[in-house]
PDB file of C-alpha atoms in Angstrom:
ATOM      1  CA  GLU A   6     -35.368 -87.632  86.127  1.00 58.00           C
ATOM      2  CA  THR A   7     -38.507 -85.964  84.815  1.00 72.00           C
ATOM      3  CA  GLY A   8     -39.113 -85.683  81.095  1.00 91.00           C
ATOM      4  CA  VAL A   9     -40.532 -82.815  79.053  1.00 95.00           C
ATOM      5  CA  THR A  10     -44.063 -81.788  79.990  1.00 96.00           C
ATOM      6  CA  GLN A  11     -46.338 -79.567  77.939  1.00 97.00           C
ATOM      7  CA  SER A  12     -49.589 -77.824  78.748  1.00 97.00           C
ATOM      8  CA  PRO A  13     -52.343 -77.684  77.813  1.00 97.00           C
ATOM      9  CA  THR A  14     -52.675 -80.992  75.970  1.00 96.00           C
ATOM     10  CA  HIS A  15     -55.594 -79.787  73.868  1.00 97.00           C
ATOM     11  CA  LEU A  16     -57.166 -76.403  73.257  1.00 97.00           C
ATOM     12  CA  ILE A  17     -59.595 -74.738  70.885  1.00 98.00           C
ATOM     13  CA  LYS A  18     -59.353 -71.106  69.846  1.00 98.00           C
ATOM     14  CA  THR A  19     -61.064 -68.918  67.292  1.00 98.00           C
ATOM     15  CA  ARG A  20     -59.411 -67.008  64.484  1.00 98.00           C
ATOM     16  CA  GLY A  21     -57.801 -63.763  65.658  1.00 98.00           C
ATOM     17  CA  GLN A  22     -57.308 -64.876  69.256  1.00 98.00           C
ATOM     18  CA  GLN A  23     -53.993 -65.327  71.017  1.00 98.00           C
ATOM     19  CA  VAL A  24     -52.619 -68.496  72.628  1.00 98.00           C
ATOM     20  CA  THR A  25     -49.813 -69.374  75.041  1.00 98.00           C
ATOM     21  CA  LEU A  26     -48.368 -72.871  75.201  1.00 98.00           C
ATOM     22  CA  ARG A  27     -46.054 -73.964  77.994  1.00 98.00           C
ATOM     23  CA  CYS A  28     -43.172 -76.380  78.265  1.00 97.00           C
ATOM     24  CA  SER A  29     -41.141 -77.640  81.204  1.00 96.00           C
ATOM     25  CA  SER A  30     -37.770 -78.930  80.068  1.00 93.00           C
ATOM     26  CA  GLN A  31     -36.129 -82.099  81.287  1.00 91.00           C
ATOM     27  CA  SER A  32     -34.017 -81.703  84.405  1.00 88.00           C
ATOM     28  CA  GLY A  33     -30.472 -80.627  83.500  1.00 87.00           C
ATOM     29  CA  HIS A  34     -31.420 -79.334  80.042  1.00 90.00           C
ATOM     30  CA  ASN A  35     -30.785 -75.677  79.119  1.00 90.00           C
ATOM     31  CA  THR A  36     -32.041 -75.606  75.530  1.00 91.00           C
ATOM     32  CA  VAL A  37     -35.642 -75.690  74.324  1.00 94.00           C
ATOM     33  CA  SER A  38     -36.826 -76.012  70.732  1.00 94.00           C
ATOM     34  CA  TRP A  39     -40.375 -75.655  69.428  1.00 97.00           C
ATOM     35  CA  TYR A  40     -41.790 -77.461  66.400  1.00 97.00           C
ATOM     36  CA  GLN A  41     -45.128 -77.235  64.600  1.00 98.00           C
ATOM     37  CA  GLN A  42     -46.557 -80.489  63.243  1.00 97.00           C
ATOM     38  CA  ALA A  43     -49.513 -80.035  60.903  1.00 96.00           C
ATOM     39  CA  LEU A  44     -51.792 -83.010  60.301  1.00 94.00           C
ATOM     40  CA  GLY A  45     -50.112 -85.624  58.132  1.00 91.00           C
ATOM     41  CA  GLN A  46     -46.795 -83.761  58.072  1.00 94.00           C
ATOM     42  CA  GLY A  47     -43.446 -83.946  59.797  1.00 95.00           C
ATOM     43  CA  PRO A  48     -42.573 -81.372  62.459  1.00 96.00           C
ATOM     44  CA  GLN A  49     -41.244 -77.990  61.306  1.00 96.00           C
ATOM     45  CA  PHE A  50     -38.797 -75.942  63.371  1.00 95.00           C
ATOM     46  CA  ILE A  51     -40.215 -72.721  64.832  1.00 97.00           C
ATOM     47  CA  PHE A  52     -37.389 -71.487  67.066  1.00 95.00           C
ATOM     48  CA  GLN A  53     -34.890 -72.456  69.731  1.00 93.00           C
ATOM     49  CA  TYR A  54     -34.021 -70.899  73.073  1.00 94.00           C
ATOM     50  CA  TYR A  55     -30.671 -71.326  74.769  1.00 91.00           C
ATOM     51  CA  ARG A  56     -30.053 -69.818  78.200  1.00 88.00           C
ATOM     52  CA  GLU A  57     -33.048 -67.479  77.847  1.00 90.00           C
ATOM     53  CA  GLU A  58     -32.027 -66.097  74.433  1.00 92.00           C
ATOM     54  CA  GLU A  59     -33.501 -66.961  71.022  1.00 92.00           C
ATOM     55  CA  ASN A  60     -30.869 -69.030  69.242  1.00 89.00           C
ATOM     56  CA  GLY A  61     -32.300 -69.527  65.798  1.00 89.00           C
ATOM     57  CA  ARG A  62     -35.638 -69.284  64.066  1.00 93.00           C
ATOM     58  CA  GLY A  63     -37.380 -71.137  61.274  1.00 92.00           C
ATOM     59  CA  ASN A  64     -39.629 -69.718  58.573  1.00 93.00           C
ATOM     60  CA  PHE A  65     -42.429 -68.495  60.829  1.00 96.00           C
ATOM     61  CA  PRO A  66     -43.886 -64.968  61.019  1.00 97.00           C
ATOM     62  CA  PRO A  67     -43.222 -62.610  63.967  1.00 97.00           C
ATOM     63  CA  ARG A  68     -46.634 -63.356  65.476  1.00 98.00           C
ATOM     64  CA  PHE A  69     -44.960 -66.556  66.703  1.00 98.00           C
ATOM     65  CA  SER A  70     -42.862 -65.541  69.699  1.00 97.00           C
ATOM     66  CA  GLY A  71     -41.367 -67.222  72.693  1.00 96.00           C
ATOM     67  CA  LEU A  72     -39.715 -66.927  76.047  1.00 96.00           C
ATOM     68  CA  GLN A  73     -37.380 -69.004  78.128  1.00 96.00           C
ATOM     69  CA  PHE A  74     -37.252 -68.560  81.895  1.00 94.00           C
ATOM     70  CA  PRO A  75     -34.332 -68.880  84.339  1.00 93.00           C
ATOM     71  CA  ASN A  76     -35.435 -72.436  85.177  1.00 90.00           C
ATOM     72  CA  TYR A  77     -35.243 -73.183  81.401  1.00 91.00           C
ATOM     73  CA  SER A  78     -38.968 -73.711  81.005  1.00 94.00           C
ATOM     74  CA  SER A  79     -40.425 -72.017  77.956  1.00 97.00           C
ATOM     75  CA  GLU A  80     -43.536 -70.491  76.420  1.00 98.00           C
ATOM     76  CA  LEU A  81     -44.694 -70.272  72.828  1.00 98.00           C
ATOM     77  CA  ASN A  82     -47.054 -67.400  72.060  1.00 98.00           C
ATOM     78  CA  VAL A  83     -49.050 -67.077  68.865  1.00 98.00           C
ATOM     79  CA  ASN A  84     -50.951 -63.861  68.144  1.00 97.00           C
ATOM     80  CA  ALA A  85     -53.731 -63.231  65.624  1.00 98.00           C
ATOM     81  CA  LEU A  86     -54.439 -66.939  65.168  1.00 98.00           C
ATOM     82  CA  GLU A  87     -55.173 -68.199  61.667  1.00 98.00           C
ATOM     83  CA  LEU A  88     -56.903 -71.415  60.608  1.00 98.00           C
ATOM     84  CA  ASP A  89     -53.570 -72.785  59.328  1.00 97.00           C
ATOM     85  CA  ASP A  90     -52.118 -72.524  62.833  1.00 98.00           C
ATOM     86  CA  SER A  91     -54.131 -75.619  63.754  1.00 98.00           C
ATOM     87  CA  ALA A  92     -51.459 -78.197  64.537  1.00 98.00           C
ATOM     88  CA  LEU A  93     -49.647 -80.195  67.178  1.00 97.00           C
ATOM     89  CA  TYR A  94     -46.994 -78.033  68.835  1.00 98.00           C
ATOM     90  CA  LEU A  95     -44.025 -79.998  70.112  1.00 97.00           C
ATOM     91  CA  CYS A  96     -41.462 -78.834  72.609  1.00 97.00           C
ATOM     92  CA  ALA A  97     -38.082 -80.534  72.894  1.00 95.00           C
ATOM     93  CA  SER A  98     -35.273 -79.942  75.356  1.00 93.00           C
ATOM     94  CA  SER A  99     -31.581 -80.782  75.256  1.00 89.00           C
ATOM     95  CA  SER A 100     -28.413 -80.113  77.215  1.00 86.00           C
ATOM     96  CA  GLY A 101     -26.881 -78.086  74.376  1.00 74.00           C
ATOM     97  CA  THR A 102     -27.516 -76.711  70.919  1.00 71.00           C
ATOM     98  CA  SER A 103     -25.635 -79.140  68.700  1.00 66.00           C
ATOM     99  CA  GLY A 104     -26.703 -82.416  67.195  1.00 62.00           C
ATOM    100  CA  ALA A 105     -24.468 -84.201  69.667  1.00 68.00           C
ATOM    101  CA  ASN A 106     -27.126 -83.415  72.275  1.00 74.00           C
ATOM    102  CA  VAL A 107     -30.154 -85.620  71.769  1.00 84.00           C
ATOM    103  CA  LEU A 108     -33.559 -83.942  71.935  1.00 89.00           C
ATOM    104  CA  THR A 109     -36.162 -85.127  74.428  1.00 93.00           C
ATOM    105  CA  PHE A 110     -39.673 -84.353  73.192  1.00 95.00           C
ATOM    106  CA  GLY A 111     -42.862 -83.694  75.072  1.00 95.00           C
ATOM    107  CA  ALA A 112     -46.237 -85.123  74.043  1.00 95.00           C
ATOM    108  CA  GLY A 113     -47.306 -81.849  72.474  1.00 96.00           C
ATOM    109  CA  SER A 114     -50.172 -79.392  72.650  1.00 97.00           C
ATOM    110  CA  ARG A 115     -52.917 -79.909  70.071  1.00 97.00           C
ATOM    111  CA  LEU A 116     -54.270 -76.522  68.936  1.00 98.00           C
ATOM    112  CA  THR A 117     -57.444 -76.241  66.903  1.00 98.00           C
ATOM    113  CA  VAL A 118     -58.330 -72.856  65.419  1.00 98.00           C
ATOM    114  CA  LEU A 119     -61.962 -72.415  64.331  1.00 97.00           C
TER     115      LEU A 119
ATOM    116  CA  ALA B   2     -31.545 -75.994  51.842  1.00 80.00           C
ATOM    117  CA  GLN B   3     -31.790 -79.367  53.494  1.00 89.00           C
ATOM    118  CA  THR B   4     -34.604 -81.743  52.605  1.00 94.00           C
ATOM    119  CA  VAL B   5     -35.687 -85.178  53.787  1.00 97.00           C
ATOM    120  CA  THR B   6     -37.940 -87.429  51.695  1.00 97.00           C
ATOM    121  CA  GLN B   7     -39.829 -90.480  52.873  1.00 98.00           C
ATOM    122  CA  SER B   8     -41.489 -92.073  49.867  1.00 96.00           C
ATOM    123  CA  GLN B   9     -43.599 -94.652  51.724  1.00 97.00           C
ATOM    124  CA  PRO B  10     -46.622 -93.010  53.387  1.00 96.00           C
ATOM    125  CA  GLU B  11     -47.812 -96.314  54.860  1.00 97.00           C
ATOM    126  CA  MET B  12     -46.402 -99.784  55.399  1.00 97.00           C
ATOM    127  CA  SER B  13     -47.505-102.919  57.174  1.00 97.00           C
ATOM    128  CA  VAL B  14     -45.644-105.980  58.423  1.00 98.00           C
ATOM    129  CA  GLN B  15     -46.562-109.207  60.130  1.00 98.00           C
ATOM    130  CA  GLU B  16     -45.500-109.652  63.717  1.00 98.00           C
ATOM    131  CA  ALA B  17     -41.994-111.179  64.009  1.00 97.00           C
ATOM    132  CA  GLU B  18     -41.141-110.272  60.399  1.00 98.00           C
ATOM    133  CA  THR B  19     -38.616-107.700  59.170  1.00 98.00           C
ATOM    134  CA  VAL B  20     -39.485-104.396  57.543  1.00 98.00           C
ATOM    135  CA  THR B  21     -37.378-101.638  55.984  1.00 98.00           C
ATOM    136  CA  LEU B  22     -38.396 -97.977  55.885  1.00 98.00           C
ATOM    137  CA  SER B  23     -36.790 -95.747  53.268  1.00 98.00           C
ATOM    138  CA  CYS B  24     -35.404 -92.241  53.572  1.00 98.00           C
ATOM    139  CA  THR B  25     -33.422 -90.046  51.222  1.00 98.00           C
ATOM    140  CA  TYR B  26     -32.059 -86.632  52.012  1.00 97.00           C
ATOM    141  CA  ASP B  27     -30.280 -83.706  50.462  1.00 95.00           C
ATOM    142  CA  THR B  28     -27.722 -81.427  52.076  1.00 92.00           C
ATOM    143  CA  SER B  29     -24.690 -79.481  50.920  1.00 89.00           C
ATOM    144  CA  GLU B  30     -22.975 -80.115  54.244  1.00 87.00           C
ATOM    145  CA  ASN B  31     -20.481 -82.878  54.814  1.00 86.00           C
ATOM    146  CA  ASN B  32     -20.877 -83.125  58.566  1.00 87.00           C
ATOM    147  CA  TYR B  33     -24.355 -83.939  59.881  1.00 91.00           C
ATOM    148  CA  TYR B  34     -26.467 -86.306  61.931  1.00 92.00           C
ATOM    149  CA  LEU B  35     -29.296 -88.504  60.741  1.00 95.00           C
ATOM    150  CA  PHE B  36     -32.066 -89.751  62.995  1.00 96.00           C
ATOM    151  CA  TRP B  37     -35.071 -92.010  63.039  1.00 97.00           C
ATOM    152  CA  TYR B  38     -37.820 -90.982  65.439  1.00 97.00           C
ATOM    153  CA  LYS B  39     -40.921 -92.969  66.383  1.00 97.00           C
ATOM    154  CA  GLN B  40     -44.211 -91.209  67.167  1.00 96.00           C
ATOM    155  CA  PRO B  41     -46.829 -93.556  68.674  1.00 94.00           C
ATOM    156  CA  PRO B  42     -50.458 -92.505  69.208  1.00 90.00           C
ATOM    157  CA  SER B  43     -49.347 -90.913  72.487  1.00 86.00           C
ATOM    158  CA  ARG B  44     -47.746 -88.253  70.185  1.00 90.00           C
ATOM    159  CA  GLN B  45     -44.392 -88.133  71.977  1.00 91.00           C
ATOM    160  CA  MET B  46     -41.434 -88.342  69.619  1.00 93.00           C
ATOM    161  CA  ILE B  47     -39.030 -91.051  70.722  1.00 95.00           C
ATOM    162  CA  LEU B  48     -35.508 -91.370  69.339  1.00 95.00           C
ATOM    163  CA  VAL B  49     -35.010 -94.778  67.739  1.00 97.00           C
ATOM    164  CA  ILE B  50     -31.515 -94.488  66.339  1.00 96.00           C
ATOM    165  CA  ARG B  51     -28.891 -91.903  65.375  1.00 95.00           C
ATOM    166  CA  GLN B  52     -26.098 -91.953  62.789  1.00 95.00           C
ATOM    167  CA  GLU B  53     -23.183 -89.552  62.519  1.00 92.00           C
ATOM    168  CA  ALA B  54     -22.323 -88.868  58.887  1.00 92.00           C
ATOM    169  CA  TYR B  55     -18.578 -89.171  59.358  1.00 91.00           C
ATOM    170  CA  LYS B  56     -18.924 -92.705  60.746  1.00 90.00           C
ATOM    171  CA  GLN B  57     -18.965 -95.381  58.071  1.00 86.00           C
ATOM    172  CA  GLN B  58     -20.257 -98.098  60.362  1.00 93.00           C
ATOM    173  CA  ASN B  59     -24.033 -98.435  60.363  1.00 96.00           C
ATOM    174  CA  ALA B  60     -25.681 -97.749  63.724  1.00 96.00           C
ATOM    175  CA  THR B  61     -27.625-100.499  65.484  1.00 96.00           C
ATOM    176  CA  GLU B  62     -29.890-100.463  68.536  1.00 95.00           C
ATOM    177  CA  ASN B  63     -31.204-103.897  69.459  1.00 96.00           C
ATOM    178  CA  ARG B  64     -33.814-104.798  66.784  1.00 98.00           C
ATOM    179  CA  PHE B  65     -33.261-101.536  64.894  1.00 98.00           C
ATOM    180  CA  SER B  66     -30.477-100.948  62.399  1.00 98.00           C
ATOM    181  CA  VAL B  67     -29.785 -98.529  59.580  1.00 98.00           C
ATOM    182  CA  ASN B  68     -28.295 -98.780  56.116  1.00 97.00           C
ATOM    183  CA  PHE B  69     -26.451 -95.488  55.629  1.00 97.00           C
ATOM    184  CA  GLN B  70     -25.293 -94.823  52.082  1.00 96.00           C
ATOM    185  CA  LYS B  71     -23.629 -91.404  52.195  1.00 94.00           C
ATOM    186  CA  ALA B  72     -22.862 -91.081  48.481  1.00 94.00           C
ATOM    187  CA  ALA B  73     -26.437 -91.962  47.585  1.00 96.00           C
ATOM    188  CA  LYS B  74     -27.801 -89.824  50.446  1.00 96.00           C
ATOM    189  CA  SER B  75     -29.902 -92.716  51.635  1.00 97.00           C
ATOM    190  CA  PHE B  76     -30.691 -93.689  55.216  1.00 98.00           C
ATOM    191  CA  SER B  77     -33.060 -96.637  55.622  1.00 98.00           C
ATOM    192  CA  LEU B  78     -34.291 -98.175  58.878  1.00 98.00           C
ATOM    193  CA  LYS B  79     -34.601-101.916  59.305  1.00 98.00           C
ATOM    194  CA  ILE B  80     -36.801-103.287  62.084  1.00 98.00           C
ATOM    195  CA  SER B  81     -36.230-106.958  62.828  1.00 98.00           C
ATOM    196  CA  ASP B  82     -38.617-109.256  64.722  1.00 98.00           C
ATOM    197  CA  SER B  83     -41.392-106.637  64.496  1.00 98.00           C
ATOM    198  CA  GLN B  84     -43.567-106.271  67.576  1.00 98.00           C
ATOM    199  CA  LEU B  85     -47.081-104.874  67.997  1.00 97.00           C
ATOM    200  CA  GLY B  86     -45.576-102.008  70.000  1.00 96.00           C
ATOM    201  CA  ASP B  87     -43.631-100.901  66.931  1.00 97.00           C
ATOM    202  CA  THR B  88     -46.881 -99.643  65.396  1.00 97.00           C
ATOM    203  CA  ALA B  89     -46.340 -95.881  65.020  1.00 97.00           C
ATOM    204  CA  MET B  90     -45.376 -93.066  62.677  1.00 97.00           C
ATOM    205  CA  TYR B  91     -41.685 -93.114  61.862  1.00 98.00           C
ATOM    206  CA  PHE B  92     -39.868 -89.925  60.908  1.00 98.00           C
ATOM    207  CA  CYS B  93     -36.460 -89.592  59.337  1.00 98.00           C
ATOM    208  CA  ALA B  94     -34.624 -86.397  60.295  1.00 96.00           C
ATOM    209  CA  LEU B  95     -31.417 -84.551  59.408  1.00 94.00           C
ATOM    210  CA  GLU B  96     -29.382 -82.119  61.487  1.00 91.00           C
ATOM    211  CA  ASN B  97     -26.414 -80.076  60.301  1.00 84.00           C
ATOM    212  CA  ARG B  98     -23.569 -80.526  62.747  1.00 78.00           C
ATOM    213  CA  ASN B  99     -21.594 -77.433  61.795  1.00 68.00           C
ATOM    214  CA  SER B 100     -24.082 -74.752  62.751  1.00 60.00           C
ATOM    215  CA  GLY B 101     -24.449 -73.612  66.353  1.00 58.00           C
ATOM    216  CA  ASN B 102     -28.195 -73.664  65.876  1.00 61.00           C
ATOM    217  CA  THR B 103     -28.986 -77.038  64.430  1.00 65.00           C
ATOM    218  CA  PRO B 104     -32.711 -77.596  63.995  1.00 86.00           C
ATOM    219  CA  LEU B 105     -33.930 -80.972  62.882  1.00 90.00           C
ATOM    220  CA  VAL B 106     -35.366 -81.208  59.367  1.00 94.00           C
ATOM    221  CA  PHE B 107     -37.987 -83.953  59.251  1.00 96.00           C
ATOM    222  CA  GLY B 108     -39.528 -86.001  56.477  1.00 97.00           C
ATOM    223  CA  LYS B 109     -43.296 -86.435  56.207  1.00 97.00           C
ATOM    224  CA  GLY B 110     -43.223 -89.778  57.944  1.00 97.00           C
ATOM    225  CA  THR B 111     -44.162 -93.395  57.294  1.00 98.00           C
ATOM    226  CA  ARG B 112     -47.068 -94.951  59.132  1.00 97.00           C
ATOM    227  CA  LEU B 113     -46.096 -98.487  60.137  1.00 98.00           C
ATOM    228  CA  SER B 114     -48.691-101.034  61.193  1.00 98.00           C
ATOM    229  CA  VAL B 115     -47.580-104.313  62.761  1.00 98.00           C
ATOM    230  CA  ILE B 116     -50.225-106.988  62.276  1.00 97.00           C
ATOM    231  CA  ALA B 117     -50.701-109.916  64.645  1.00 96.00           C
TER     232      ALA B 117
END
């Protein structure tokens, strides 16, 4: 079975630009969660998608948005990039939304905003 | 609000020795999961061990075990016979079991170095 893959692995943007990060979930998983991990910090929950619908959101502004596709892959979009958006963005998939379903993480996309 | 605190930013241990990483948490819920995740330089979070709050027995996974003290809201990780491959960031995390949307709340992590 394939794991969670994320692309791109690294990217550099300038303030004010927009970025799209992509995530392919593990085979058989229907739930995708996105986390932001700033340097030296633990990951923080951005939002979760379950069967193509947003199923919960953390304390992030509306310029952070997402999509989930019929094959359960997902995108994270960030508009009007700010310097503080520089972070590792982690995608995790699971076969359900509860803690009984263990998350499988990808290796992340490292975003640098200049 | 749920919080997770890891008070040891960095730790080191000699190969083959035992090390314990500390974690305390706060939640008003009675039904939750606790996790330890490992993040090596490859950046991918890997689940080390999971504990369900309603289970009194401490979870174990090979060389990894936890000391879960529910009343004290403490959840420490013990790594026995440390190996060079255990070098990584370790994150403690909490997840409320009752909510349909149950995001993980992470601590800030402990950087563990295993020395040959």
